[in-house]
């Protein structure tokens, strides 16, 4: 679905269709693989420091990473001496006592508060302005300036229909914003 009717398929309503595909083994025999298992050599960082990070972004100056958390904040890594700092909130009604629960801010413990606290999932920086665009599962599409603070809502509805669960986004070089709205369809 192309709610902005910008692409070649705009205005068309699509329905899932079942297709027969090649057997798994037939496809995987030629699939690229990492025989050295380099991912297994990765280092787990920030364990028990940030909970529920979904999207990682670096700003135009290379600072970061920035990520959205299960407690509704967008945070930025400021280096070893400072650690993580709150960069943005998606709602002015963010109750710190309810939302900021440290180790209890894990996704499994926080989900009941998401509608109040927000759940920033997708993050992208605009390459020219430095603004951070946020896809929040409950508050829709938002933007915050390069200095952070309270994010400003851009859209909660498309063509009169509410955005149900904004999940991720991308910014086209022409400035158009494309986003995914997770649904049951």
PDB file of C-alpha atoms in Angstrom:
ATOM      1  CA  UNK A   1       0.000   0.000   0.000  1.00  0.00           C
ATOM      2  CA  UNK A   2       1.284   3.436  -0.877  1.00  0.00           C
ATOM      3  CA  UNK A   3      -0.750   5.850   1.293  1.00  0.00           C
ATOM      4  CA  UNK A   4       0.958   8.900  -0.215  1.00  0.00           C
ATOM      5  CA  UNK A   5       0.346   7.705  -3.805  1.00  0.00           C
ATOM      6  CA  UNK A   6       3.911   8.566  -4.726  1.00  0.00           C
ATOM      7  CA  UNK A   7       5.113   5.294  -6.182  1.00  0.00           C
ATOM      8  CA  UNK A   8       4.135   3.483  -9.360  1.00  0.00           C
ATOM      9  CA  UNK A   9       1.744   1.263  -7.386  1.00  0.00           C
ATOM     10  CA  UNK A  10       0.058   4.118  -5.482  1.00  0.00           C
ATOM     11  CA  UNK A  11      -3.675   3.821  -5.033  1.00  0.00           C
ATOM     12  CA  UNK A  12      -3.732   0.040  -5.440  1.00  0.00           C
ATOM     13  CA  UNK A  13      -4.928  -2.230  -2.655  1.00  0.00           C
ATOM     14  CA  UNK A  14      -2.765  -5.312  -2.333  1.00  0.00           C
ATOM     15  CA  UNK A  15      -3.713  -8.665  -0.829  1.00  0.00           C
ATOM     16  CA  UNK A  16      -1.323 -11.486   0.054  1.00  0.00           C
ATOM     17  CA  UNK A  17      -1.126 -14.260  -2.527  1.00  0.00           C
ATOM     18  CA  UNK A  18       0.394 -17.683  -1.970  1.00  0.00           C
ATOM     19  CA  UNK A  19       3.278 -18.625  -4.266  1.00  0.00           C
ATOM     20  CA  UNK A  20       5.195 -21.843  -4.627  1.00  0.00           C
ATOM     21  CA  UNK A  21       8.880 -21.310  -3.948  1.00  0.00           C
ATOM     22  CA  UNK A  22      11.960 -23.432  -4.449  1.00  0.00           C
ATOM     23  CA  UNK A  23      12.764 -25.953  -1.714  1.00  0.00           C
ATOM     24  CA  UNK A  24      14.924 -24.605   1.103  1.00  0.00           C
ATOM     25  CA  UNK A  25      17.960 -26.822   0.394  1.00  0.00           C
ATOM     26  CA  UNK A  26      17.927 -25.918  -3.291  1.00  0.00           C
ATOM     27  CA  UNK A  27      18.044 -22.199  -2.459  1.00  0.00           C
ATOM     28  CA  UNK A  28      20.553 -22.456   0.381  1.00  0.00           C
ATOM     29  CA  UNK A  29      23.172 -24.434  -1.541  1.00  0.00           C
ATOM     30  CA  UNK A  30      24.108 -21.231  -3.408  1.00  0.00           C
ATOM     31  CA  UNK A  31      23.380 -18.793  -0.582  1.00  0.00           C
ATOM     32  CA  UNK A  32      26.357 -16.703   0.607  1.00  0.00           C
ATOM     33  CA  UNK A  33      27.588 -17.818   3.993  1.00  0.00           C
ATOM     34  CA  UNK A  34      30.095 -16.874   6.612  1.00  0.00           C
ATOM     35  CA  UNK A  35      32.109 -20.042   7.063  1.00  0.00           C
ATOM     36  CA  UNK A  36      34.285 -18.297   9.654  1.00  0.00           C
ATOM     37  CA  UNK A  37      31.239 -17.467  11.845  1.00  0.00           C
ATOM     38  CA  UNK A  38      32.421 -13.891  12.339  1.00  0.00           C
ATOM     39  CA  UNK A  39      29.131 -12.845  13.932  1.00  0.00           C
ATOM     40  CA  UNK A  40      29.872 -15.281  16.729  1.00  0.00           C
ATOM     41  CA  UNK A  41      33.017 -13.289  17.485  1.00  0.00           C
ATOM     42  CA  UNK A  42      31.040 -10.095  18.114  1.00  0.00           C
ATOM     43  CA  UNK A  43      31.160  -8.398  21.489  1.00  0.00           C
ATOM     44  CA  UNK A  44      27.971  -7.870  23.493  1.00  0.00           C
ATOM     45  CA  UNK A  45      28.019  -4.270  24.716  1.00  0.00           C
ATOM     46  CA  UNK A  46      25.702  -2.168  26.884  1.00  0.00           C
ATOM     47  CA  UNK A  47      24.096  -5.214  28.483  1.00  0.00           C
ATOM     48  CA  UNK A  48      21.874  -4.133  31.413  1.00  0.00           C
ATOM     49  CA  UNK A  49      22.332  -0.477  30.362  1.00  0.00           C
ATOM     50  CA  UNK A  50      19.778   0.007  27.586  1.00  0.00           C
ATOM     51  CA  UNK A  51      16.576  -1.991  27.285  1.00  0.00           C
ATOM     52  CA  UNK A  52      14.745  -2.761  24.082  1.00  0.00           C
ATOM     53  CA  UNK A  53      16.931  -0.932  21.549  1.00  0.00           C
ATOM     54  CA  UNK A  54      15.398  -1.380  18.117  1.00  0.00           C
ATOM     55  CA  UNK A  55      17.113   0.973  15.683  1.00  0.00           C
ATOM     56  CA  UNK A  56      20.653   2.366  15.840  1.00  0.00           C
ATOM     57  CA  UNK A  57      21.596   5.638  14.141  1.00  0.00           C
ATOM     58  CA  UNK A  58      24.590   7.951  14.055  1.00  0.00           C
ATOM     59  CA  UNK A  59      24.069  11.657  13.436  1.00  0.00           C
ATOM     60  CA  UNK A  60      25.621  13.724  10.637  1.00  0.00           C
ATOM     61  CA  UNK A  61      28.659  14.429  12.824  1.00  0.00           C
ATOM     62  CA  UNK A  62      29.254  10.739  13.585  1.00  0.00           C
ATOM     63  CA  UNK A  63      27.991  10.966  17.177  1.00  0.00           C
ATOM     64  CA  UNK A  64      26.070   8.118  18.716  1.00  0.00           C
ATOM     65  CA  UNK A  65      24.717   5.612  18.469  1.00  0.00           C
ATOM     66  CA  UNK A  66      21.216   6.877  19.129  1.00  0.00           C
ATOM     67  CA  UNK A  67      18.484   4.353  19.871  1.00  0.00           C
ATOM     68  CA  UNK A  68      14.883   4.193  21.053  1.00  0.00           C
ATOM     69  CA  UNK A  69      14.203   2.313  24.287  1.00  0.00           C
ATOM     70  CA  UNK A  70      11.351   0.335  25.804  1.00  0.00           C
ATOM     71  CA  UNK A  71      10.789   3.123  28.349  1.00  0.00           C
ATOM     72  CA  UNK A  72       9.892   5.613  25.589  1.00  0.00           C
ATOM     73  CA  UNK A  73      13.127   7.607  25.441  1.00  0.00           C
ATOM     74  CA  UNK A  74      15.516   8.157  22.566  1.00  0.00           C
ATOM     75  CA  UNK A  75      19.015   8.055  24.029  1.00  0.00           C
ATOM     76  CA  UNK A  76      22.471   8.937  22.721  1.00  0.00           C
ATOM     77  CA  UNK A  77      25.818   7.404  23.658  1.00  0.00           C
ATOM     78  CA  UNK A  78      28.154  10.154  24.859  1.00  0.00           C
ATOM     79  CA  UNK A  79      31.279   8.076  25.443  1.00  0.00           C
ATOM     80  CA  UNK A  80      32.714   6.138  28.354  1.00  0.00           C
ATOM     81  CA  UNK A  81      32.898   9.109  30.746  1.00  0.00           C
ATOM     82  CA  UNK A  82      29.255  10.180  30.342  1.00  0.00           C
ATOM     83  CA  UNK A  83      27.474   7.055  29.082  1.00  0.00           C
ATOM     84  CA  UNK A  84      23.897   7.238  27.774  1.00  0.00           C
ATOM     85  CA  UNK A  85      21.925  10.481  27.921  1.00  0.00           C
ATOM     86  CA  UNK A  86      18.292  11.136  27.138  1.00  0.00           C
ATOM     87  CA  UNK A  87      18.166  12.872  23.758  1.00  0.00           C
ATOM     88  CA  UNK A  88      14.435  13.019  23.062  1.00  0.00           C
ATOM     89  CA  UNK A  89      10.984  12.140  24.370  1.00  0.00           C
ATOM     90  CA  UNK A  90       8.011  11.380  22.129  1.00  0.00           C
ATOM     91  CA  UNK A  91       5.369  12.808  24.474  1.00  0.00           C
ATOM     92  CA  UNK A  92       5.274  15.750  26.869  1.00  0.00           C
ATOM     93  CA  UNK A  93       3.221  13.539  29.207  1.00  0.00           C
ATOM     94  CA  UNK A  94       6.140  11.174  29.836  1.00  0.00           C
ATOM     95  CA  UNK A  95       5.764  10.295  33.532  1.00  0.00           C
ATOM     96  CA  UNK A  96       9.302   9.578  34.750  1.00  0.00           C
ATOM     97  CA  UNK A  97       8.078   7.665  37.804  1.00  0.00           C
ATOM     98  CA  UNK A  98       6.039   5.334  35.591  1.00  0.00           C
ATOM     99  CA  UNK A  99       8.386   5.068  32.606  1.00  0.00           C
ATOM    100  CA  UNK A 100      11.998   5.296  33.842  1.00  0.00           C
ATOM    101  CA  UNK A 101      12.432   2.135  35.844  1.00  0.00           C
ATOM    102  CA  UNK A 102      16.072   1.257  35.178  1.00  0.00           C
ATOM    103  CA  UNK A 103      16.497  -2.513  35.044  1.00  0.00           C
ATOM    104  CA  UNK A 104      12.703  -2.872  35.109  1.00  0.00           C
ATOM    105  CA  UNK A 105      12.476  -0.945  31.826  1.00  0.00           C
ATOM    106  CA  UNK A 106      13.014  -4.142  29.865  1.00  0.00           C
ATOM    107  CA  UNK A 107      10.624  -4.754  27.012  1.00  0.00           C
ATOM    108  CA  UNK A 108       8.905  -7.635  28.823  1.00  0.00           C
ATOM    109  CA  UNK A 109       8.307  -5.557  31.962  1.00  0.00           C
ATOM    110  CA  UNK A 110       7.500  -2.242  30.288  1.00  0.00           C
ATOM    111  CA  UNK A 111       5.015  -3.176  27.571  1.00  0.00           C
ATOM    112  CA  UNK A 112       1.945  -2.339  29.680  1.00  0.00           C
ATOM    113  CA  UNK A 113       3.149   1.278  29.926  1.00  0.00           C
ATOM    114  CA  UNK A 114       4.044   1.723  26.252  1.00  0.00           C
ATOM    115  CA  UNK A 115       0.873   3.653  25.366  1.00  0.00           C
ATOM    116  CA  UNK A 116       1.736   6.274  27.988  1.00  0.00           C
ATOM    117  CA  UNK A 117       5.528   6.253  27.650  1.00  0.00           C
ATOM    118  CA  UNK A 118       5.829   5.714  23.904  1.00  0.00           C
ATOM    119  CA  UNK A 119       7.887   3.145  22.023  1.00  0.00           C
ATOM    120  CA  UNK A 120      10.320   4.742  19.550  1.00  0.00           C
ATOM    121  CA  UNK A 121      11.223   1.975  17.108  1.00  0.00           C
ATOM    122  CA  UNK A 122      12.549   3.480  13.880  1.00  0.00           C
ATOM    123  CA  UNK A 123      15.079   6.321  13.761  1.00  0.00           C
ATOM    124  CA  UNK A 124      16.610   8.179  10.799  1.00  0.00           C
ATOM    125  CA  UNK A 125      18.555  11.411  10.568  1.00  0.00           C
ATOM    126  CA  UNK A 126      17.849  13.841   7.758  1.00  0.00           C
ATOM    127  CA  UNK A 127      21.236  14.210   6.095  1.00  0.00           C
ATOM    128  CA  UNK A 128      20.945  17.958   5.468  1.00  0.00           C
ATOM    129  CA  UNK A 129      18.980  19.349   8.418  1.00  0.00           C
ATOM    130  CA  UNK A 130      20.302  16.973  11.082  1.00  0.00           C
ATOM    131  CA  UNK A 131      16.739  16.468  12.347  1.00  0.00           C
ATOM    132  CA  UNK A 132      15.965  13.049  13.800  1.00  0.00           C
ATOM    133  CA  UNK A 133      12.782  11.431  12.487  1.00  0.00           C
ATOM    134  CA  UNK A 134      11.126   8.902  14.784  1.00  0.00           C
ATOM    135  CA  UNK A 135       8.598   6.145  14.099  1.00  0.00           C
ATOM    136  CA  UNK A 136       6.863   5.522  17.418  1.00  0.00           C
ATOM    137  CA  UNK A 137       4.476   2.604  17.725  1.00  0.00           C
ATOM    138  CA  UNK A 138       1.883   4.673  19.605  1.00  0.00           C
ATOM    139  CA  UNK A 139       2.574   8.313  18.721  1.00  0.00           C
ATOM    140  CA  UNK A 140       3.121   7.900  14.958  1.00  0.00           C
ATOM    141  CA  UNK A 141       5.742   9.875  13.036  1.00  0.00           C
ATOM    142  CA  UNK A 142       7.651  12.571  14.903  1.00  0.00           C
ATOM    143  CA  UNK A 143      10.698  14.779  14.429  1.00  0.00           C
ATOM    144  CA  UNK A 144      13.152  16.388  16.835  1.00  0.00           C
ATOM    145  CA  UNK A 145      15.844  18.927  16.009  1.00  0.00           C
ATOM    146  CA  UNK A 146      19.603  18.253  16.197  1.00  0.00           C
ATOM    147  CA  UNK A 147      19.674  19.472  19.814  1.00  0.00           C
ATOM    148  CA  UNK A 148      17.095  16.943  21.011  1.00  0.00           C
ATOM    149  CA  UNK A 149      14.217  17.597  23.399  1.00  0.00           C
ATOM    150  CA  UNK A 150      10.516  16.976  22.920  1.00  0.00           C
ATOM    151  CA  UNK A 151       9.725  15.473  19.516  1.00  0.00           C
ATOM    152  CA  UNK A 152       7.094  17.235  17.410  1.00  0.00           C
ATOM    153  CA  UNK A 153       4.326  15.082  15.878  1.00  0.00           C
ATOM    154  CA  UNK A 154       4.292  14.960  12.068  1.00  0.00           C
ATOM    155  CA  UNK A 155       1.521  12.440  11.427  1.00  0.00           C
ATOM    156  CA  UNK A 156      -0.802  10.228  13.443  1.00  0.00           C
ATOM    157  CA  UNK A 157      -3.174   9.523  10.536  1.00  0.00           C
ATOM    158  CA  UNK A 158      -2.842   8.865   6.809  1.00  0.00           C
ATOM    159  CA  UNK A 159      -5.837   9.535   4.559  1.00  0.00           C
ATOM    160  CA  UNK A 160      -8.065   9.730   7.636  1.00  0.00           C
ATOM    161  CA  UNK A 161      -6.939   6.365   8.996  1.00  0.00           C
ATOM    162  CA  UNK A 162      -4.865   6.172  12.182  1.00  0.00           C
ATOM    163  CA  UNK A 163      -1.309   4.937  12.046  1.00  0.00           C
ATOM    164  CA  UNK A 164      -1.680   1.754  14.087  1.00  0.00           C
ATOM    165  CA  UNK A 165       1.921   0.814  14.876  1.00  0.00           C
ATOM    166  CA  UNK A 166       4.623   2.907  13.208  1.00  0.00           C
ATOM    167  CA  UNK A 167       7.594   0.561  13.084  1.00  0.00           C
ATOM    168  CA  UNK A 168      10.385   1.929  10.904  1.00  0.00           C
ATOM    169  CA  UNK A 169      11.061   4.660   8.397  1.00  0.00           C
ATOM    170  CA  UNK A 170      13.461   5.903   5.785  1.00  0.00           C
ATOM    171  CA  UNK A 171      14.038   9.277   4.185  1.00  0.00           C
ATOM    172  CA  UNK A 172      14.352   9.471   0.407  1.00  0.00           C
ATOM    173  CA  UNK A 173      16.925  11.838  -1.092  1.00  0.00           C
ATOM    174  CA  UNK A 174      14.027  14.035  -2.287  1.00  0.00           C
ATOM    175  CA  UNK A 175      12.865  14.452   1.338  1.00  0.00           C
ATOM    176  CA  UNK A 176       9.925  12.044   1.200  1.00  0.00           C
ATOM    177  CA  UNK A 177       9.470   9.908   4.288  1.00  0.00           C
ATOM    178  CA  UNK A 178       8.521   6.270   3.859  1.00  0.00           C
ATOM    179  CA  UNK A 179       7.420   4.264   6.871  1.00  0.00           C
ATOM    180  CA  UNK A 180       6.042   0.886   7.808  1.00  0.00           C
ATOM    181  CA  UNK A 181       2.839   0.578   9.787  1.00  0.00           C
ATOM    182  CA  UNK A 182       2.707  -2.895  11.270  1.00  0.00           C
ATOM    183  CA  UNK A 183      -0.811  -4.260  11.130  1.00  0.00           C
ATOM    184  CA  UNK A 184      -2.710  -7.517  11.251  1.00  0.00           C
ATOM    185  CA  UNK A 185      -3.173  -7.521   7.488  1.00  0.00           C
TER     186      UNK A 185
END
